[in-house]
One Martini backbone bead per residue (centre of mass of N, CA, C, O) as a GRO file, in nm:
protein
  143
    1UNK     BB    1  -2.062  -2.324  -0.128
    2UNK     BB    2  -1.799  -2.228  -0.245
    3UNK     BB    3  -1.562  -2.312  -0.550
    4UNK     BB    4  -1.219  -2.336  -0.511
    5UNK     BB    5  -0.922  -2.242  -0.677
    6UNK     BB    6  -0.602  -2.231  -0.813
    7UNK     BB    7  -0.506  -1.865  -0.736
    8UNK     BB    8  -0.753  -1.743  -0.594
    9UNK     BB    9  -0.899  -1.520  -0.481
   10UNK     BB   10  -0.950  -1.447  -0.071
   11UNK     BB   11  -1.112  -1.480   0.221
   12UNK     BB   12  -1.002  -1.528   0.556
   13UNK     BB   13  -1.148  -1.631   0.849
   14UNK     BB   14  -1.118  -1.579   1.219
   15UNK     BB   15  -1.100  -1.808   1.491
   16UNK     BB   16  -0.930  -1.663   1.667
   17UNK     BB   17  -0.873  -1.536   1.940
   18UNK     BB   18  -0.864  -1.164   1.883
   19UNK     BB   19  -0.988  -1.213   1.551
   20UNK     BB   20  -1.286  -1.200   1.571
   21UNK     BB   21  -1.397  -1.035   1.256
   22UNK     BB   22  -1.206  -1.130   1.071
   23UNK     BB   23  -0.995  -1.048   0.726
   24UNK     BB   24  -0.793  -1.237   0.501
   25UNK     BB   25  -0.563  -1.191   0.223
   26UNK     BB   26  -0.563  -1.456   0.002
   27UNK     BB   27  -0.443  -1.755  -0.146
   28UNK     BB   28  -0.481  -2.044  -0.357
   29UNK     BB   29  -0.290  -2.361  -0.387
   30UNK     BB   30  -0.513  -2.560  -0.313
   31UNK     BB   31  -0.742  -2.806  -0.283
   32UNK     BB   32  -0.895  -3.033  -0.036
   33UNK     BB   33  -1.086  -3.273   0.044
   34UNK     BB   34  -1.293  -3.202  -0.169
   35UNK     BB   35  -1.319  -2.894  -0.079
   36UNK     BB   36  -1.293  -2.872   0.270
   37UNK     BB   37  -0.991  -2.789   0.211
   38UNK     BB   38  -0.751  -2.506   0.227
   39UNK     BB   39  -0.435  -2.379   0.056
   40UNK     BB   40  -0.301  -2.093   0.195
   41UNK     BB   41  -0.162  -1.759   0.091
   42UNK     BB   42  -0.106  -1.467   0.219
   43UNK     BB   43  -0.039  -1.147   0.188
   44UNK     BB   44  -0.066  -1.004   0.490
   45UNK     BB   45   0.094  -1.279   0.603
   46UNK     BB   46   0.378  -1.419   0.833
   47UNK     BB   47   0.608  -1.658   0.951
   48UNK     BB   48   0.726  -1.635   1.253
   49UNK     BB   49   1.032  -1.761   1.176
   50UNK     BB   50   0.983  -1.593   0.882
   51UNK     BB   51   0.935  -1.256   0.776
   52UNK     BB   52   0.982  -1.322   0.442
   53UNK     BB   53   0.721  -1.542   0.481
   54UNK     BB   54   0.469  -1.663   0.380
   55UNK     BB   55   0.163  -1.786   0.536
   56UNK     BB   56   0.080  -2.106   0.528
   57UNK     BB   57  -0.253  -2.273   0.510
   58UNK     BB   58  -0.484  -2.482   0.643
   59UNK     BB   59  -0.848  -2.464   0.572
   60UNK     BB   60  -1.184  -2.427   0.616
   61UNK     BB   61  -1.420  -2.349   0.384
   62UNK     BB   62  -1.625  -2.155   0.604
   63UNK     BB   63  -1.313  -1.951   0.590
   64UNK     BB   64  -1.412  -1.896   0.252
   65UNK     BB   65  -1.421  -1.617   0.057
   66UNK     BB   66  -1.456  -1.374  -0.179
   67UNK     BB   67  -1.377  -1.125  -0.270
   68UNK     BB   68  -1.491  -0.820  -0.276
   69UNK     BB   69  -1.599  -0.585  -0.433
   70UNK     BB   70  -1.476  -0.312  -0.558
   71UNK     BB   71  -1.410   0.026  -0.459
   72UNK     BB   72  -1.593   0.310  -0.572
   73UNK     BB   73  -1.504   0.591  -0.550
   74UNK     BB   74  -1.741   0.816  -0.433
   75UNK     BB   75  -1.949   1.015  -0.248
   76UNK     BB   76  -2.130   0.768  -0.170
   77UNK     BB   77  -1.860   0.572  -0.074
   78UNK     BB   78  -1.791   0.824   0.112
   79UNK     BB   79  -2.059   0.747   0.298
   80UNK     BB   80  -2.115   0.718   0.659
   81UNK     BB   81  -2.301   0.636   0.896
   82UNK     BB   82  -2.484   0.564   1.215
   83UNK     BB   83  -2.410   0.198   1.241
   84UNK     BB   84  -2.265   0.122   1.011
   85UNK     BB   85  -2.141  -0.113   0.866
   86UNK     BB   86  -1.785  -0.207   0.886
   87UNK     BB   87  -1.440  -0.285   0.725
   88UNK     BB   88  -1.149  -0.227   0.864
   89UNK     BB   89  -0.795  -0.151   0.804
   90UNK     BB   90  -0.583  -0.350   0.995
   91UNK     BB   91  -0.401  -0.540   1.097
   92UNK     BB   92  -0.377  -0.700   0.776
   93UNK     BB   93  -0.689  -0.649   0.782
   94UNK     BB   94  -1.056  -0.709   0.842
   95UNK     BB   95  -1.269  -0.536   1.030
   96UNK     BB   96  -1.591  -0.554   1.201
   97UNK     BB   97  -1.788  -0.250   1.240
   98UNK     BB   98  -1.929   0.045   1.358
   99UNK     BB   99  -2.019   0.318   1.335
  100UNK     BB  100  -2.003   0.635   1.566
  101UNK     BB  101  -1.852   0.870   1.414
  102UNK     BB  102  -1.680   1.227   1.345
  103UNK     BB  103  -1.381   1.350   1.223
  104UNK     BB  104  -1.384   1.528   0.973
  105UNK     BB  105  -1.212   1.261   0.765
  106UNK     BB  106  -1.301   1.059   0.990
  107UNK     BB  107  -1.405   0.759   1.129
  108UNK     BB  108  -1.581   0.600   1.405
  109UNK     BB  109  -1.492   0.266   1.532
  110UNK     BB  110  -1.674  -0.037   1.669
  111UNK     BB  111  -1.540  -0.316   1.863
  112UNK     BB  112  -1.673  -0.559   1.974
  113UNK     BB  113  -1.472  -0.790   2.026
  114UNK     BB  114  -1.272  -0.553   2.148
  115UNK     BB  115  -1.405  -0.261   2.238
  116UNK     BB  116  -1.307  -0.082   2.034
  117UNK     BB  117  -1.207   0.255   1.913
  118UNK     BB  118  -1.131   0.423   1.592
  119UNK     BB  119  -0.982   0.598   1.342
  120UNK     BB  120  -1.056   0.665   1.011
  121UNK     BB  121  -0.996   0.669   0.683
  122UNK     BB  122  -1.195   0.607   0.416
  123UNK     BB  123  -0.958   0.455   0.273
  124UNK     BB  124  -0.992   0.217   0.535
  125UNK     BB  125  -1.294   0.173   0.411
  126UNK     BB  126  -1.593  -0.040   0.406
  127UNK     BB  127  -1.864  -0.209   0.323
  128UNK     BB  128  -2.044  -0.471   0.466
  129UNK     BB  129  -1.985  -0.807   0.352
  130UNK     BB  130  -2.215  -1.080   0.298
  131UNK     BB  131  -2.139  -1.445   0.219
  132UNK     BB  132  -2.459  -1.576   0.051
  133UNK     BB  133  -2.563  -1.783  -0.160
  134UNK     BB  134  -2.346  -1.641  -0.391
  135UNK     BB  135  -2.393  -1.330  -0.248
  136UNK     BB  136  -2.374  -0.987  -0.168
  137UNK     BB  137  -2.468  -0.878   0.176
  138UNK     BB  138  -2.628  -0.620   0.301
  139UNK     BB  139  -2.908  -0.441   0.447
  140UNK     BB  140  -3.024  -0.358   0.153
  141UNK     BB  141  -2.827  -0.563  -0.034
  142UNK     BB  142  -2.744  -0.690  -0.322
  143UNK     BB  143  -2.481  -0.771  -0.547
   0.00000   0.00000   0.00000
């Protein structure tokens, strides 16, 4: 398990029902309990009772991962397949879902989690990787 300073950027993975398999972009506050639980402020989430203040929460530590690496947009990068793992940014998070179609310069997402199917433009798409072991895991690649 990576560990993480104040300051640090990380995207932080929601365990609520109806949130399963987002994430979120957040930064480190402070470290807490030995690095086992993490004080975070959200970028795109604010608090219920005050919607101009960023929400912050503590987390444990299994539900923060590093931002992932930026995609350089190329002919290569702005190309996804049919059933290709990507996660879509949608309601202020990262969503999990799998390509299932194109239409024009959109492509089609289906999210398992909501049984929802929804058109993105490519700019609002990334391939999707899982943070294993310290490194960046695709279906193909480490990066």
């Amino acid at each position: 398990m990576a560990m993480f300073f104040k300051g640090d950027k990380v995207e932080v993975r929601s365990k609520e029902e109806g949130f399963l398999g987002s994430y979120y972009q957040a930064k480190i506050l402070s470290p807490l309990n030995n690095n086992t639980l993490y004080r975070v402020q959200y970028k795109n989430l604010v608090e219920e009772e005050d919607q101009t203040r960023p929400l912050v929460e503590i987390v444990s530590a299994d539900e923060v991962r590093p931002v992932p690496p930026p995609v350089t947009f190329t002919k290569a990068t702005q190309v996804f397949h049919y059933l290709d793992s990507v996660d879509a940014f949608d309601n202020d998070g990262w969503w999990v879902g799998k390509i299932t179609g194109r239409q024009g310069s959109k492509y089609w997402v289906y999210f398992e989690t909501t049984r929802d199917e929804i058109a993105y433009p490519v700019s609002r798409l990334r391939h999707q990787l899982e943070w294993r072991d310290g490194h960046w895991i695709t279906s193909n690649n480490t990066f």
